[in-house]
PDB file of N, CA and C in Angstrom:
ATOM      1  N   UNK A   1      47.410 279.941  -1.258  1.00 42.00           N
ATOM      2  CA  UNK A   1      48.364 280.531  -0.356  1.00 42.00           C
ATOM      3  C   UNK A   1      49.607 280.919  -1.144  1.00 42.00           C
ATOM      4  N   UNK A   2      50.117 282.065  -0.864  1.00 44.00           N
ATOM      5  CA  UNK A   2      51.166 282.581  -1.727  1.00 44.00           C
ATOM      6  C   UNK A   2      52.417 282.944  -0.950  1.00 44.00           C
ATOM      7  N   UNK A   3      53.526 282.838  -1.618  1.00 45.00           N
ATOM      8  CA  UNK A   3      54.821 283.295  -1.115  1.00 45.00           C
ATOM      9  C   UNK A   3      55.401 284.158  -2.216  1.00 45.00           C
ATOM     10  N   UNK A   4      55.234 285.464  -2.099  1.00 51.00           N
ATOM     11  CA  UNK A   4      55.688 286.340  -3.153  1.00 51.00           C
ATOM     12  C   UNK A   4      54.962 286.072  -4.451  1.00 51.00           C
ATOM     13  N   UNK A   5      53.691 285.686  -4.372  1.00 51.00           N
ATOM     14  CA  UNK A   5      52.906 285.415  -5.557  1.00 51.00           C
ATOM     15  C   UNK A   5      53.026 283.983  -6.055  1.00 51.00           C
ATOM     16  N   UNK A   6      53.808 283.148  -5.365  1.00 55.00           N
ATOM     17  CA  UNK A   6      53.988 281.764  -5.787  1.00 55.00           C
ATOM     18  C   UNK A   6      53.219 280.860  -4.834  1.00 55.00           C
ATOM     19  N   UNK A   7      52.401 279.989  -5.392  1.00 66.00           N
ATOM     20  CA  UNK A   7      51.642 279.030  -4.594  1.00 66.00           C
ATOM     21  C   UNK A   7      52.539 277.856  -4.241  1.00 66.00           C
ATOM     22  N   UNK A   8      52.596 277.487  -2.977  1.00 78.00           N
ATOM     23  CA  UNK A   8      53.358 276.325  -2.544  1.00 78.00           C
ATOM     24  C   UNK A   8      52.415 275.308  -1.916  1.00 78.00           C
ATOM     25  N   UNK A   9      52.431 274.115  -2.447  1.00 91.00           N
ATOM     26  CA  UNK A   9      51.581 273.054  -1.926  1.00 91.00           C
ATOM     27  C   UNK A   9      52.383 272.230  -0.925  1.00 91.00           C
ATOM     28  N   UNK A  10      51.832 272.103   0.274  1.00 95.00           N
ATOM     29  CA  UNK A  10      52.445 271.296   1.327  1.00 95.00           C
ATOM     30  C   UNK A  10      51.654 270.009   1.472  1.00 95.00           C
ATOM     31  N   UNK A  11      52.370 268.883   1.486  1.00 96.00           N
ATOM     32  CA  UNK A  11      51.755 267.579   1.715  1.00 96.00           C
ATOM     33  C   UNK A  11      52.300 267.024   3.016  1.00 96.00           C
ATOM     34  N   UNK A  12      51.416 266.732   3.947  1.00 97.00           N
ATOM     35  CA  UNK A  12      51.812 266.204   5.253  1.00 97.00           C
ATOM     36  C   UNK A  12      51.870 264.686   5.164  1.00 97.00           C
ATOM     37  N   UNK A  13      53.027 264.132   5.521  1.00 97.00           N
ATOM     38  CA  UNK A  13      53.215 262.685   5.475  1.00 97.00           C
ATOM     39  C   UNK A  13      52.947 262.030   6.829  1.00 97.00           C
ATOM     40  N   UNK A  14      53.358 262.693   7.904  1.00 98.00           N
ATOM     41  CA  UNK A  14      53.183 262.134   9.236  1.00 98.00           C
ATOM     42  C   UNK A  14      53.211 263.259  10.256  1.00 98.00           C
ATOM     43  N   UNK A  15      52.391 263.118  11.284  1.00 98.00           N
ATOM     44  CA  UNK A  15      52.354 264.130  12.346  1.00 98.00           C
ATOM     45  C   UNK A  15      52.130 263.433  13.677  1.00 98.00           C
ATOM     46  N   UNK A  16      52.685 264.037  14.729  1.00 97.00           N
ATOM     47  CA  UNK A  16      52.458 263.492  16.074  1.00 97.00           C
ATOM     48  C   UNK A  16      52.666 264.591  17.096  1.00 97.00           C
ATOM     49  N   UNK A  17      52.001 264.436  18.226  1.00 97.00           N
ATOM     50  CA  UNK A  17      52.169 265.388  19.319  1.00 97.00           C
ATOM     51  C   UNK A  17      51.817 264.698  20.627  1.00 97.00           C
ATOM     52  N   UNK A  18      52.546 265.102  21.662  1.00 96.00           N
ATOM     53  CA  UNK A  18      52.271 264.626  23.011  1.00 96.00           C
ATOM     54  C   UNK A  18      52.164 265.831  23.919  1.00 96.00           C
ATOM     55  N   UNK A  19      51.483 265.637  25.037  1.00 95.00           N
ATOM     56  CA  UNK A  19      51.352 266.704  26.021  1.00 95.00           C
ATOM     57  C   UNK A  19      51.594 266.146  27.413  1.00 95.00           C
ATOM     58  N   UNK A  20      52.348 266.898  28.197  1.00 93.00           N
ATOM     59  CA  UNK A  20      52.519 266.568  29.614  1.00 93.00           C
ATOM     60  C   UNK A  20      52.612 267.877  30.388  1.00 93.00           C
ATOM     61  N   UNK A  21      52.302 267.813  31.675  1.00 92.00           N
ATOM     62  CA  UNK A  21      52.398 269.010  32.514  1.00 92.00           C
ATOM     63  C   UNK A  21      53.822 269.540  32.542  1.00 92.00           C
ATOM     64  N   UNK A  22      54.788 268.620  32.578  1.00 92.00           N
ATOM     65  CA  UNK A  22      56.184 269.014  32.691  1.00 92.00           C
ATOM     66  C   UNK A  22      56.714 269.672  31.415  1.00 92.00           C
ATOM     67  N   UNK A  23      56.443 269.073  30.275  1.00 92.00           N
ATOM     68  CA  UNK A  23      57.035 269.524  29.013  1.00 92.00           C
ATOM     69  C   UNK A  23      56.124 270.404  28.173  1.00 92.00           C
ATOM     70  N   UNK A  24      54.853 270.393  28.458  1.00 95.00           N
ATOM     71  CA  UNK A  24      53.904 271.104  27.614  1.00 95.00           C
ATOM     72  C   UNK A  24      53.600 270.277  26.370  1.00 95.00           C
ATOM     73  N   UNK A  25      53.449 270.945  25.240  1.00 96.00           N
ATOM     74  CA  UNK A  25      53.143 270.280  23.974  1.00 96.00           C
ATOM     75  C   UNK A  25      54.431 270.110  23.178  1.00 96.00           C
ATOM     76  N   UNK A  26      54.708 268.878  22.766  1.00 97.00           N
ATOM     77  CA  UNK A  26      55.890 268.573  21.974  1.00 97.00           C
ATOM     78  C   UNK A  26      55.435 267.722  20.799  1.00 97.00           C
ATOM     79  N   UNK A  27      55.770 268.160  19.583  1.00 97.00           N
ATOM     80  CA  UNK A  27      55.327 267.422  18.426  1.00 97.00           C
ATOM     81  C   UNK A  27      56.251 267.577  17.238  1.00 97.00           C
ATOM     82  N   UNK A  28      55.920 266.861  16.185  1.00 98.00           N
ATOM     83  CA  UNK A  28      56.675 266.974  14.942  1.00 98.00           C
ATOM     84  C   UNK A  28      55.773 266.649  13.770  1.00 98.00           C
ATOM     85  N   UNK A  29      56.135 267.199  12.623  1.00 98.00           N
ATOM     86  CA  UNK A  29      55.401 266.950  11.385  1.00 98.00           C
ATOM     87  C   UNK A  29      56.420 266.724  10.276  1.00 98.00           C
ATOM     88  N   UNK A  30      56.255 265.620   9.566  1.00 98.00           N
ATOM     89  CA  UNK A  30      57.045 265.348   8.373  1.00 98.00           C
ATOM     90  C   UNK A  30      56.207 265.786   7.183  1.00 98.00           C
ATOM     91  N   UNK A  31      56.813 266.572   6.283  1.00 98.00           N
ATOM     92  CA  UNK A  31      56.047 267.091   5.156  1.00 98.00           C
ATOM     93  C   UNK A  31      56.929 267.332   3.943  1.00 98.00           C
ATOM     94  N   UNK A  32      56.261 267.438   2.799  1.00 97.00           N
ATOM     95  CA  UNK A  32      56.925 267.735   1.541  1.00 97.00           C
ATOM     96  C   UNK A  32      56.347 269.022   0.977  1.00 97.00           C
ATOM     97  N   UNK A  33      57.175 269.743   0.243  1.00 95.00           N
ATOM     98  CA  UNK A  33      56.742 270.953  -0.446  1.00 95.00           C
ATOM     99  C   UNK A  33      56.895 270.692  -1.938  1.00 95.00           C
ATOM    100  N   UNK A  34      55.839 270.965  -2.661  1.00 93.00           N
ATOM    101  CA  UNK A  34      55.845 270.726  -4.101  1.00 93.00           C
ATOM    102  C   UNK A  34      57.046 271.401  -4.764  1.00 93.00           C
ATOM    103  N   UNK A  35      57.726 270.648  -5.621  1.00 92.00           N
ATOM    104  CA  UNK A  35      58.892 271.096  -6.387  1.00 92.00           C
ATOM    105  C   UNK A  35      60.165 271.259  -5.556  1.00 92.00           C
ATOM    106  N   UNK A  36      60.154 270.814  -4.311  1.00 94.00           N
ATOM    107  CA  UNK A  36      61.377 270.790  -3.499  1.00 94.00           C
ATOM    108  C   UNK A  36      61.898 269.354  -3.519  1.00 94.00           C
ATOM    109  N   UNK A  37      63.219 269.202  -3.605  1.00 94.00           N
ATOM    110  CA  UNK A  37      63.819 267.871  -3.754  1.00 94.00           C
ATOM    111  C   UNK A  37      63.684 267.015  -2.501  1.00 94.00           C
ATOM    112  N   UNK A  38      63.888 267.610  -1.346  1.00 96.00           N
ATOM    113  CA  UNK A  38      63.949 266.845  -0.097  1.00 96.00           C
ATOM    114  C   UNK A  38      62.751 267.150   0.809  1.00 96.00           C
ATOM    115  N   UNK A  39      62.273 266.128   1.554  1.00 97.00           N
ATOM    116  CA  UNK A  39      61.213 266.369   2.543  1.00 97.00           C
ATOM    117  C   UNK A  39      61.775 267.050   3.787  1.00 97.00           C
ATOM    118  N   UNK A  40      60.878 267.609   4.586  1.00 98.00           N
ATOM    119  CA  UNK A  40      61.250 268.361   5.788  1.00 98.00           C
ATOM    120  C   UNK A  40      60.601 267.741   7.016  1.00 98.00           C
ATOM    121  N   UNK A  41      61.153 268.115   8.171  1.00 98.00           N
ATOM    122  CA  UNK A  41      60.509 267.834   9.446  1.00 98.00           C
ATOM    123  C   UNK A  41      60.551 269.118  10.261  1.00 98.00           C
ATOM    124  N   UNK A  42      59.422 269.434  10.870  1.00 98.00           N
ATOM    125  CA  UNK A  42      59.371 270.554  11.797  1.00 98.00           C
ATOM    126  C   UNK A  42      59.082 269.972  13.175  1.00 98.00           C
ATOM    127  N   UNK A  43      59.866 270.393  14.153  1.00 98.00           N
ATOM    128  CA  UNK A  43      59.608 270.006  15.536  1.00 98.00           C
ATOM    129  C   UNK A  43      58.973 271.210  16.222  1.00 98.00           C
ATOM    130  N   UNK A  44      57.987 270.944  17.038  1.00 98.00           N
ATOM    131  CA  UNK A  44      57.174 271.991  17.657  1.00 98.00           C
ATOM    132  C   UNK A  44      57.196 271.866  19.172  1.00 98.00           C
ATOM    133  N   UNK A  45      57.177 273.008  19.862  1.00 97.00           N
ATOM    134  CA  UNK A  45      57.087 273.006  21.316  1.00 97.00           C
ATOM    135  C   UNK A  45      56.288 274.216  21.777  1.00 97.00           C
ATOM    136  N   UNK A  46      55.418 273.981  22.760  1.00 97.00           N
ATOM    137  CA  UNK A  46      54.665 275.068  23.378  1.00 97.00           C
ATOM    138  C   UNK A  46      54.312 274.671  24.795  1.00 97.00           C
ATOM    139  N   UNK A  47      54.488 275.593  25.719  1.00 95.00           N
ATOM    140  CA  UNK A  47      54.072 275.341  27.106  1.00 95.00           C
ATOM    141  C   UNK A  47      52.551 275.405  27.235  1.00 95.00           C
ATOM    142  N   UNK A  48      51.909 276.313  26.485  1.00 91.00           N
ATOM    143  CA  UNK A  48      50.482 276.567  26.671  1.00 91.00           C
ATOM    144  C   UNK A  48      49.607 276.186  25.476  1.00 91.00           C
ATOM    145  N   UNK A  49      50.201 275.732  24.383  1.00 90.00           N
ATOM    146  CA  UNK A  49      49.421 275.367  23.205  1.00 90.00           C
ATOM    147  C   UNK A  49      49.020 276.558  22.347  1.00 90.00           C
ATOM    148  N   UNK A  50      49.539 277.734  22.657  1.00 90.00           N
ATOM    149  CA  UNK A  50      49.198 278.942  21.897  1.00 90.00           C
ATOM    150  C   UNK A  50      50.432 279.577  21.254  1.00 90.00           C
ATOM    151  N   UNK A  51      51.509 279.704  22.009  1.00 93.00           N
ATOM    152  CA  UNK A  51      52.747 280.297  21.498  1.00 93.00           C
ATOM    153  C   UNK A  51      53.730 279.167  21.219  1.00 93.00           C
ATOM    154  N   UNK A  52      54.173 279.069  19.957  1.00 96.00           N
ATOM    155  CA  UNK A  52      54.966 277.932  19.523  1.00 96.00           C
ATOM    156  C   UNK A  52      56.389 278.336  19.155  1.00 96.00           C
ATOM    157  N   UNK A  53      57.327 277.490  19.519  1.00 96.00           N
ATOM    158  CA  UNK A  53      58.677 277.582  18.976  1.00 96.00           C
ATOM    159  C   UNK A  53      58.845 276.367  18.067  1.00 96.00           C
ATOM    160  N   UNK A  54      59.738 276.490  17.101  1.00 97.00           N
ATOM    161  CA  UNK A  54      59.910 275.374  16.185  1.00 97.00           C
ATOM    162  C   UNK A  54      61.330 275.284  15.663  1.00 97.00           C
ATOM    163  N   UNK A  55      61.663 274.104  15.192  1.00 97.00           N
ATOM    164  CA  UNK A  55      62.917 273.854  14.496  1.00 97.00           C
ATOM    165  C   UNK A  55      62.580 273.200  13.174  1.00 97.00           C
ATOM    166  N   UNK A  56      63.162 273.686  12.104  1.00 98.00           N
ATOM    167  CA  UNK A  56      62.907 273.147  10.772  1.00 98.00           C
ATOM    168  C   UNK A  56      64.194 272.539  10.247  1.00 98.00           C
ATOM    169  N   UNK A  57      64.108 271.314   9.739  1.00 97.00           N
ATOM    170  CA  UNK A  57      65.282 270.680   9.159  1.00 97.00           C
ATOM    171  C   UNK A  57      64.861 269.702   8.072  1.00 97.00           C
ATOM    172  N   UNK A  58      65.838 269.282   7.277  1.00 97.00           N
ATOM    173  CA  UNK A  58      65.564 268.270   6.263  1.00 97.00           C
ATOM    174  C   UNK A  58      65.323 266.944   6.963  1.00 97.00           C
ATOM    175  N   UNK A  59      64.387 266.167   6.442  1.00 96.00           N
ATOM    176  CA  UNK A  59      64.005 264.917   7.094  1.00 96.00           C
ATOM    177  C   UNK A  59      65.107 263.866   7.009  1.00 96.00           C
ATOM    178  N   UNK A  60      65.689 263.677   5.831  1.00 93.00           N
ATOM    179  CA  UNK A  60      66.648 262.586   5.672  1.00 93.00           C
ATOM    180  C   UNK A  60      68.035 263.097   5.315  1.00 93.00           C
ATOM    181  N   UNK A  61      68.186 263.657   4.149  1.00 93.00           N
ATOM    182  CA  UNK A  61      69.489 264.157   3.718  1.00 93.00           C
ATOM    183  C   UNK A  61      69.396 265.648   3.466  1.00 93.00           C
ATOM    184  N   UNK A  62      70.518 266.319   3.593  1.00 93.00           N
ATOM    185  CA  UNK A  62      70.542 267.761   3.376  1.00 93.00           C
ATOM    186  C   UNK A  62      70.155 268.096   1.942  1.00 93.00           C
ATOM    187  N   UNK A  63      69.474 269.191   1.821  1.00 93.00           N
ATOM    188  CA  UNK A  63      69.059 269.662   0.513  1.00 93.00           C
ATOM    189  C   UNK A  63      69.518 271.081   0.290  1.00 93.00           C
ATOM    190  N   UNK A  64      68.823 271.759  -0.576  1.00 94.00           N
ATOM    191  CA  UNK A  64      69.155 273.117  -0.961  1.00 94.00           C
ATOM    192  C   UNK A  64      68.890 274.106   0.175  1.00 94.00           C
ATOM    193  N   UNK A  65      69.919 274.907   0.505  1.00 95.00           N
ATOM    194  CA  UNK A  65      69.725 275.955   1.512  1.00 95.00           C
ATOM    195  C   UNK A  65      68.655 276.932   1.052  1.00 95.00           C
ATOM    196  N   UNK A  66      68.648 277.227  -0.225  1.00 95.00           N
ATOM    197  CA  UNK A  66      67.668 278.156  -0.789  1.00 95.00           C
ATOM    198  C   UNK A  66      66.242 277.653  -0.545  1.00 95.00           C
ATOM    199  N   UNK A  67      66.036 276.340  -0.724  1.00 95.00           N
ATOM    200  CA  UNK A  67      64.699 275.776  -0.521  1.00 95.00           C
ATOM    201  C   UNK A  67      64.280 275.818   0.946  1.00 95.00           C
ATOM    202  N   UNK A  68      65.184 275.445   1.862  1.00 95.00           N
ATOM    203  CA  UNK A  68      64.794 275.446   3.278  1.00 95.00           C
ATOM    204  C   UNK A  68      64.580 276.875   3.779  1.00 95.00           C
ATOM    205  N   UNK A  69      65.372 277.832   3.273  1.00 94.00           N
ATOM    206  CA  UNK A  69      65.155 279.231   3.638  1.00 94.00           C
ATOM    207  C   UNK A  69      63.801 279.717   3.132  1.00 94.00           C
ATOM    208  N   UNK A  70      63.393 279.261   1.957  1.00 92.00           N
ATOM    209  CA  UNK A  70      62.089 279.642   1.410  1.00 92.00           C
ATOM    210  C   UNK A  70      60.962 279.095   2.286  1.00 92.00           C
ATOM    211  N   UNK A  71      61.112 277.862   2.783  1.00 94.00           N
ATOM    212  CA  UNK A  71      60.094 277.277   3.661  1.00 94.00           C
ATOM    213  C   UNK A  71      60.062 278.028   4.985  1.00 94.00           C
ATOM    214  N   UNK A  72      61.216 278.352   5.534  1.00 94.00           N
ATOM    215  CA  UNK A  72      61.288 279.100   6.787  1.00 94.00           C
ATOM    216  C   UNK A  72      60.602 280.461   6.644  1.00 94.00           C
ATOM    217  N   UNK A  73      60.875 281.129   5.553  1.00 92.00           N
ATOM    218  CA  UNK A  73      60.248 282.426   5.297  1.00 92.00           C
ATOM    219  C   UNK A  73      58.733 282.274   5.163  1.00 92.00           C
ATOM    220  N   UNK A  74      58.315 281.232   4.485  1.00 91.00           N
ATOM    221  CA  UNK A  74      56.886 280.967   4.315  1.00 91.00           C
ATOM    222  C   UNK A  74      56.203 280.778   5.672  1.00 91.00           C
ATOM    223  N   UNK A  75      56.819 279.980   6.536  1.00 94.00           N
ATOM    224  CA  UNK A  75      56.232 279.706   7.854  1.00 94.00           C
ATOM    225  C   UNK A  75      56.205 280.953   8.727  1.00 94.00           C
ATOM    226  N   UNK A  76      57.234 281.785   8.611  1.00 92.00           N
ATOM    227  CA  UNK A  76      57.308 283.004   9.418  1.00 92.00           C
ATOM    228  C   UNK A  76      56.344 284.086   8.941  1.00 92.00           C
ATOM    229  N   UNK A  77      56.111 284.155   7.652  1.00 91.00           N
ATOM    230  CA  UNK A  77      55.336 285.264   7.096  1.00 91.00           C
ATOM    231  C   UNK A  77      53.880 284.930   6.782  1.00 91.00           C
ATOM    232  N   UNK A  78      53.551 283.648   6.728  1.00 90.00           N
ATOM    233  CA  UNK A  78      52.183 283.247   6.380  1.00 90.00           C
ATOM    234  C   UNK A  78      51.670 282.271   7.436  1.00 90.00           C
ATOM    235  N   UNK A  79      50.939 282.817   8.391  1.00 91.00           N
ATOM    236  CA  UNK A  79      50.456 282.014   9.523  1.00 91.00           C
ATOM    237  C   UNK A  79      49.665 280.791   9.095  1.00 91.00           C
ATOM    238  N   UNK A  80      48.971 280.863   7.970  1.00 93.00           N
ATOM    239  CA  UNK A  80      48.125 279.742   7.564  1.00 93.00           C
ATOM    240  C   UNK A  80      48.950 278.475   7.287  1.00 93.00           C
ATOM    241  N   UNK A  81      50.178 278.640   6.782  1.00 94.00           N
ATOM    242  CA  UNK A  81      51.033 277.475   6.551  1.00 94.00           C
ATOM    243  C   UNK A  81      51.526 276.900   7.882  1.00 94.00           C
ATOM    244  N   UNK A  82      51.981 277.759   8.775  1.00 95.00           N
ATOM    245  CA  UNK A  82      52.438 277.302  10.089  1.00 95.00           C
ATOM    246  C   UNK A  82      51.288 276.651  10.845  1.00 95.00           C
ATOM    247  N   UNK A  83      50.120 277.278  10.817  1.00 95.00           N
ATOM    248  CA  UNK A  83      48.948 276.727  11.506  1.00 95.00           C
ATOM    249  C   UNK A  83      48.557 275.363  10.948  1.00 95.00           C
ATOM    250  N   UNK A  84      48.702 275.180   9.642  1.00 96.00           N
ATOM    251  CA  UNK A  84      48.398 273.889   9.021  1.00 96.00           C
ATOM    252  C   UNK A  84      49.244 272.785   9.650  1.00 96.00           C
ATOM    253  N   UNK A  85      50.531 273.050   9.840  1.00 97.00           N
ATOM    254  CA  UNK A  85      51.430 272.051  10.421  1.00 97.00           C
ATOM    255  C   UNK A  85      51.141 271.831  11.902  1.00 97.00           C
ATOM    256  N   UNK A  86      50.933 272.908  12.651  1.00 97.00           N
ATOM    257  CA  UNK A  86      50.616 272.789  14.077  1.00 97.00           C
ATOM    258  C   UNK A  86      49.318 272.009  14.262  1.00 97.00           C
ATOM    259  N   UNK A  87      48.307 272.340  13.485  1.00 96.00           N
ATOM    260  CA  UNK A  87      47.014 271.672  13.616  1.00 96.00           C
ATOM    261  C   UNK A  87      47.096 270.198  13.250  1.00 96.00           C
ATOM    262  N   UNK A  88      47.911 269.860  12.270  1.00 97.00           N
ATOM    263  CA  UNK A  88      48.077 268.456  11.907  1.00 97.00           C
ATOM    264  C   UNK A  88      48.654 267.669  13.097  1.00 97.00           C
ATOM    265  N   UNK A  89      49.611 268.252  13.783  1.00 97.00           N
ATOM    266  CA  UNK A  89      50.186 267.598  14.960  1.00 97.00           C
ATOM    267  C   UNK A  89      49.182 267.546  16.104  1.00 97.00           C
ATOM    268  N   UNK A  90      48.488 268.655  16.345  1.00 96.00           N
ATOM    269  CA  UNK A  90      47.526 268.714  17.460  1.00 96.00           C
ATOM    270  C   UNK A  90      46.392 267.701  17.285  1.00 96.00           C
ATOM    271  N   UNK A  91      46.022 267.425  16.033  1.00 96.00           N
ATOM    272  CA  UNK A  91      44.945 266.465  15.774  1.00 96.00           C
ATOM    273  C   UNK A  91      45.308 265.058  16.236  1.00 96.00           C
ATOM    274  N   UNK A  92      46.583 264.785  16.443  1.00 96.00           N
ATOM    275  CA  UNK A  92      47.000 263.448  16.880  1.00 96.00           C
ATOM    276  C   UNK A  92      47.006 263.300  18.398  1.00 96.00           C
ATOM    277  N   UNK A  93      46.773 264.378  19.121  1.00 91.00           N
ATOM    278  CA  UNK A  93      46.741 264.310  20.588  1.00 91.00           C
ATOM    279  C   UNK A  93      45.616 263.402  21.043  1.00 91.00           C
ATOM    280  N   UNK A  94      45.917 262.584  22.031  1.00 74.00           N
ATOM    281  CA  UNK A  94      44.876 261.745  22.615  1.00 74.00           C
ATOM    282  C   UNK A  94      44.199 262.502  23.730  1.00 74.00           C
ATOM    283  N   UNK A  95      42.891 262.466  23.742  1.00 57.00           N
ATOM    284  CA  UNK A  95      42.129 263.198  24.769  1.00 57.00           C
ATOM    285  C   UNK A  95      41.995 262.381  26.031  1.00 57.00           C
TER     286      UNK A  95
END
């Protein structure tokens, strides 16, 4: 997977998701990106499980704006990275 020709490896540390009629799907994924100093957390929300909104932030302490902007761009432009995080959270749903 490439971002301007650069391969970025994402490692998922923890994922969770819950579903209710009232709130829809609400989840989060803690992850690291190779060669980035700080880990990230993405929070996810969807009413129907198909169209997602998200918030991306540093997990513990603030890091490089350049790095978080690169991750945001990656998620916006390469669906496979975003889908990887969404699917990791969805896999934790209890049936």
